[in-house]
Amino acid sequence: MRRILNQIGIASLLCCAALPATGFAADPVPSVVTEGKSAPNVDNSAINDRDRYAGNKTPEDQFNTPEDRNLLAAVRRSVVHDKSLSLMAHNIKIIVNTGAVTLRGPVKTADEKMKVEKIVLAVKGVSSINNSLDVKTN
């Protein structure tokens, strides 16, 4: 079952990457909330366990409206297309709820965390950001 879900996830990402860009015009100043932590042991496995039991929303809890799906695809495409970001940053969790974007997962540096936030802010349709990305310190 897990293998099938992984294949569906990969197919979904490939489909999203093929969608046309919706634009990068700035909306009226979206609000930004920055959370997360910095620690040497930041990794996705531990974060996944934390999110699963802390009552935090995960990508599986995402609303399934066409607008949210299109905005999610545009945000994901913008993050993945920036080749200056690390593989960790390309694989962050992105959750969209009526224009509000939540970012979770590990990134390599505080600068990368801010860069991802700026990239997401530039996507048309983003009304607010909850930046809960965690910075992995060496």
XYZ file of N, CA and C in Angstrom:
414
model
N 0.820 -1.181 0.000
C 0.000 0.000 0.000
C 0.877 1.262 0.000
N 1.924 1.237 0.828
C 2.819 2.387 0.896
C 3.478 2.643 -0.451
N 3.847 1.557 -1.142
C 4.484 1.690 -2.455
C 3.537 2.360 -3.445
N 2.276 1.977 -3.408
C 1.281 2.573 -4.306
C 1.122 4.055 -3.982
N 1.054 4.404 -2.684
C 0.925 5.809 -2.307
C 2.148 6.612 -2.738
N 3.338 6.032 -2.626
C 4.548 6.714 -3.080
C 4.500 6.962 -4.582
N 4.032 5.969 -5.336
C 3.946 6.127 -6.788
C 2.929 7.190 -7.155
N 1.808 7.228 -6.432
C 0.794 8.258 -6.680
C 1.375 9.633 -6.375
N 2.132 9.741 -5.277
C 2.753 11.017 -4.914
C 3.728 11.489 -5.969
N 4.543 10.585 -6.480
C 5.509 10.931 -7.526
C 4.777 11.374 -8.784
N 3.727 10.657 -9.143
C 2.953 11.025 -10.329
C 2.317 12.400 -10.144
N 1.838 12.702 -8.939
C 1.232 14.007 -8.671
C 2.253 15.124 -8.825
N 3.467 14.907 -8.304
C 4.504 15.924 -8.439
C 4.862 16.163 -9.897
N 4.955 15.079 -10.678
C 5.279 15.225 -12.092
C 4.177 15.972 -12.824
N 2.926 15.703 -12.468
C 1.806 16.407 -13.098
C 1.841 17.885 -12.739
N 2.124 18.194 -11.465
C 2.177 19.591 -11.023
C 3.287 20.342 -11.740
N 4.415 19.679 -11.964
C 5.537 20.335 -12.628
C 5.203 20.667 -14.075
N 4.262 19.932 -14.664
C 3.917 20.160 -16.058
C 2.862 21.251 -16.231
N 2.254 21.708 -15.139
C 1.228 22.737 -15.240
C 1.855 24.074 -15.615
N 1.124 24.925 -16.333
C 1.671 26.238 -16.672
C 1.769 27.112 -15.427
N 2.745 28.001 -15.414
C 2.932 28.899 -14.275
C 1.758 29.868 -14.189
N 1.343 30.190 -12.957
C 0.230 31.117 -12.773
C 0.723 32.543 -12.593
N 2.021 32.754 -12.535
C 2.553 34.105 -12.426
C 3.219 34.326 -11.086
N 4.005 35.388 -11.010
C 4.740 35.676 -9.807
C 4.500 37.101 -9.344
N 3.390 37.688 -9.717
C 3.112 39.055 -9.312
C 2.818 39.090 -7.810
N 3.259 40.112 -7.152
C 3.041 40.236 -5.715
C 1.601 40.628 -5.434
N 0.985 39.967 -4.463
C -0.352 40.307 -4.011
C -0.236 41.410 -2.965
N -1.386 41.939 -2.546
C -1.320 42.911 -1.454
C -0.643 42.257 -0.253
N 0.342 42.873 0.279
C 1.226 42.427 1.343
C 0.667 41.277 2.179
N 1.115 40.029 1.897
C 0.666 38.888 2.691
C 1.296 38.927 4.079
N 0.575 38.373 5.054
C 1.142 38.304 6.395
C 2.068 37.100 6.499
N 3.077 37.194 7.361
C 4.065 36.132 7.508
C 4.249 35.823 8.990
N 4.174 34.537 9.335
C 4.476 34.073 10.678
C 5.673 33.150 10.553
N 6.735 33.434 11.309
C 7.931 32.604 11.238
C 8.077 31.817 12.529
N 8.157 30.502 12.382
C 8.361 29.608 13.514
C 9.491 28.663 13.168
N 9.517 27.479 13.765
C 10.554 26.505 13.462
C 11.641 26.545 14.509
N 12.675 25.741 14.292
C 13.771 25.677 15.252
C 15.079 25.453 14.526
N 16.162 25.611 15.263
C 17.496 25.325 14.742
C 18.124 24.284 15.647
N 18.606 23.210 15.060
C 19.239 22.151 15.837
C 20.037 21.260 14.913
N 21.099 20.627 15.423
C 21.895 19.736 14.576
C 21.147 18.466 14.198
N 20.165 18.063 14.996
C 19.472 16.802 14.735
C 18.170 16.987 13.965
N 18.000 18.116 13.314
C 16.797 18.342 12.519
C 16.835 17.427 11.305
N 15.844 16.572 11.184
C 15.696 15.734 9.996
C 14.217 15.459 9.772
N 13.886 15.030 8.590
C 12.495 14.849 8.239
C 11.812 13.737 9.024
N 12.528 12.663 9.361
C 11.907 11.550 10.084
C 11.402 11.994 11.443
N 12.243 12.686 12.185
C 11.831 13.164 13.499
C 10.718 14.190 13.378
N 10.805 15.052 12.378
C 9.773 16.068 12.187
C 8.454 15.417 11.791
N 8.508 14.393 10.945
C 7.283 13.690 10.575
C 6.610 13.093 11.794
N 7.386 12.484 12.691
C 6.818 11.928 13.917
C 6.200 13.029 14.769
N 6.909 14.138 14.908
C 6.398 15.262 15.697
C 5.071 15.757 15.123
N 5.021 15.959 13.819
C 3.814 16.488 13.187
C 2.652 15.520 13.279
N 2.928 14.242 13.207
C 1.879 13.239 13.211
C 1.095 13.258 14.522
N 1.790 13.491 15.629
C 1.141 13.380 16.932
C 0.864 14.710 17.607
N 1.322 15.786 17.072
C 1.134 17.084 17.717
C -0.154 17.772 17.273
N -0.941 17.109 16.443
C -2.169 17.727 15.960
C -1.927 18.758 14.871
N -0.695 18.848 14.373
C -0.384 19.780 13.297
C -0.972 19.273 11.992
N -1.372 20.205 11.146
C -1.851 19.810 9.825
C -0.684 19.309 8.997
N -0.958 18.280 8.207
C 0.039 17.725 7.304
C -0.477 17.890 5.881
N 0.347 17.623 4.870
C -0.138 17.743 3.497
C -1.375 16.887 3.216
N -1.561 15.810 3.962
C -2.752 14.974 3.764
C -4.025 15.664 4.236
N -3.894 16.673 5.110
C -5.048 17.415 5.618
C -5.419 18.592 4.721
N -4.686 18.769 3.654
C -4.881 19.903 2.752
C -6.293 19.931 2.178
N -6.851 21.137 2.033
C -8.132 21.282 1.364
C -7.954 20.875 -0.088
N -9.019 20.427 -0.702
C -8.908 19.890 -2.052
C -9.683 20.727 -3.064
N -9.763 22.030 -2.839
C -10.445 22.877 -3.814
C -9.522 23.099 -5.005
N -10.068 23.356 -6.182
C -9.219 23.610 -7.351
C -8.274 24.798 -7.134
N -8.742 25.837 -6.435
C -7.900 27.004 -6.191
C -6.694 26.642 -5.323
N -6.946 25.859 -4.258
C -5.840 25.459 -3.382
C -4.865 24.540 -4.107
N -5.378 23.635 -4.907
C -4.487 22.742 -5.660
C -3.629 23.526 -6.644
N -4.231 24.498 -7.335
C -3.470 25.314 -8.288
C -2.426 26.170 -7.580
N -2.794 26.738 -6.431
C -1.827 27.549 -5.681
C -0.712 26.665 -5.142
N -1.033 25.490 -4.641
C -0.008 24.558 -4.167
C 0.967 24.209 -5.295
N 0.433 23.935 -6.475
C 1.287 23.595 -7.621
C 2.202 24.762 -7.977
N 1.672 25.982 -7.945
C 2.478 27.156 -8.278
C 3.574 27.379 -7.236
N 3.238 27.210 -5.964
C 4.239 27.387 -4.898
C 5.310 26.313 -5.015
N 4.900 25.056 -5.164
C 5.869 23.952 -5.279
C 6.785 24.169 -6.477
N 6.195 24.576 -7.608
C 6.978 24.801 -8.830
C 8.005 25.910 -8.603
N 7.609 26.966 -7.923
C 8.531 28.077 -7.664
C 9.700 27.641 -6.789
N 9.423 26.847 -5.778
C 10.485 26.378 -4.878
C 11.422 25.425 -5.619
N 10.859 24.481 -6.351
C 11.670 23.468 -7.034
C 12.496 24.076 -8.167
N 11.990 25.101 -8.815
C 12.706 25.693 -9.948
C 13.894 26.549 -9.523
N 13.979 26.897 -8.241
C 15.131 27.671 -7.772
C 16.269 26.705 -7.474
N 17.199 26.607 -8.397
C 18.290 25.632 -8.296
C 19.332 26.003 -7.242
N 19.242 27.218 -6.678
C 20.187 27.587 -5.623
C 19.796 26.984 -4.272
N 18.572 26.466 -4.179
C 18.116 25.840 -2.939
C 18.624 24.404 -2.849
N 18.783 23.919 -1.630
C 19.246 22.548 -1.403
C 18.119 21.551 -1.688
N 18.492 20.298 -1.783
C 17.507 19.230 -1.954
C 16.538 19.204 -0.783
N 17.049 19.481 0.418
C 16.184 19.556 1.601
C 15.085 20.593 1.390
N 15.475 21.773 0.920
C 14.507 22.855 0.711
C 13.516 22.503 -0.396
N 13.968 21.791 -1.417
C 13.057 21.386 -2.489
C 12.005 20.412 -1.992
N 12.279 19.712 -0.885
C 11.380 18.677 -0.387
C 10.587 19.078 0.848
N 10.461 20.365 1.113
C 9.690 20.794 2.279
C 8.211 20.462 2.092
N 7.513 20.421 3.207
C 6.063 20.213 3.172
C 5.403 21.569 2.933
N 4.457 21.599 1.999
C 3.722 22.825 1.692
C 2.237 22.503 1.828
N 1.558 23.267 2.665
C 0.125 23.067 2.886
C -0.570 24.384 2.561
N -1.622 24.329 1.750
C -2.353 25.528 1.347
C -3.794 25.411 1.816
N -4.282 26.484 2.436
C -5.668 26.539 2.885
C -6.214 27.913 2.545
N -6.984 28.003 1.487
C -7.592 29.249 1.000
C -6.592 30.412 0.942
N -5.454 30.171 0.333
C -4.448 31.202 0.126
C -3.390 31.285 1.218
N -3.663 30.699 2.374
C -2.691 30.688 3.474
C -1.755 29.497 3.274
N -0.448 29.747 3.238
C 0.541 28.707 2.978
C 1.312 28.409 4.262
N 1.406 27.122 4.604
C 2.221 26.676 5.727
C 3.409 25.911 5.172
N 4.601 26.252 5.646
C 5.840 25.604 5.219
C 6.408 24.840 6.405
N 6.714 23.565 6.210
C 7.307 22.746 7.265
C 8.404 21.885 6.686
N 9.354 21.510 7.544
C 10.420 20.616 7.143
C 11.771 21.260 7.363
N 12.837 20.499 7.136
C 14.181 21.020 7.366
C 14.753 21.734 6.146
N 15.561 22.757 6.419
C 16.372 23.422 5.402
C 17.790 23.533 5.974
N 18.758 23.837 5.107
C 20.161 23.818 5.548
C 20.588 25.038 6.355
N 20.079 26.219 6.001
C 20.541 27.439 6.671
C 19.377 28.386 6.925
N 19.622 29.363 7.820
C 18.617 30.392 8.082
C 18.386 31.236 6.824
N 19.457 31.471 6.056
C 19.315 32.219 4.800
C 18.405 31.474 3.827
N 18.568 30.162 3.762
C 17.731 29.362 2.869
C 16.270 29.408 3.325
N 16.050 29.402 4.626
C 14.690 29.509 5.171
C 14.035 30.812 4.706
N 14.784 31.915 4.804
C 14.254 33.210 4.378
C 14.072 33.267 2.861
N 14.974 32.640 2.118
C 14.864 32.635 0.655
C 13.603 31.896 0.211
N 13.321 30.752 0.847
C 12.101 30.005 0.520
C 10.881 30.879 0.813
N 10.898 31.556 1.932
C 9.783 32.433 2.297
C 9.577 33.518 1.235
N 10.661 34.142 0.785
C 10.558 35.187 -0.246
C 10.024 34.621 -1.561
N 10.462 33.422 -1.920
C 9.980 32.786 -3.147
C 8.474 32.569 -3.067
N 8.024 32.071 -1.921
C 6.597 31.790 -1.747
C 5.799 33.093 -1.728
N 6.320 34.123 -1.086
C 5.631 35.418 -1.059
C 5.410 35.984 -2.453
N 6.296 35.660 -3.381
C 6.205 36.200 -4.738
C 5.160 35.492 -5.595
N 4.615 34.384 -5.119
C 3.636 33.633 -5.910
C 2.272 34.308 -5.798
N 1.677 34.576 -6.918
C 0.366 35.223 -6.968
C -0.673 34.331 -6.298
N -1.457 34.912 -5.403
C -2.517 34.179 -4.723
C -2.203 33.839 -3.280
N -0.942 33.993 -2.861
C -0.566 33.706 -1.481
C -1.017 34.873 -0.603
N -1.885 34.583 0.378
C -2.395 35.645 1.248
C -1.614 35.742 2.552
N -1.054 34.627 3.023
C -0.244 34.644 4.238
C 0.659 33.422 4.252
N 1.718 33.497 5.073
C 2.659 32.386 5.182
C 2.906 32.100 6.652
N 2.861 30.822 7.024
C 3.311 30.352 8.326
C 4.595 29.575 8.050
N 5.731 30.227 8.287
C 7.027 29.632 7.986
C 7.511 28.837 9.197
N 7.229 27.550 9.228
C 7.663 26.664 10.320
C 8.817 25.783 9.878
N 9.633 26.287 8.964
C 10.789 25.515 8.504
C 11.821 25.442 9.622
N 12.475 24.311 9.746
C 13.499 24.093 10.748
C 14.872 24.163 10.091
N 15.811 24.831 10.743
C 17.170 24.984 10.212
C 18.059 23.923 10.838
N 18.698 23.149 9.974
C 19.630 22.121 10.441
C 20.983 22.778 10.632
N 21.477 22.777 11.854
C 22.821 23.302 12.121
C 23.780 22.134 12.125
N 25.012 22.358 11.678
C 25.977 21.272 11.591
C 26.527 21.001 12.910
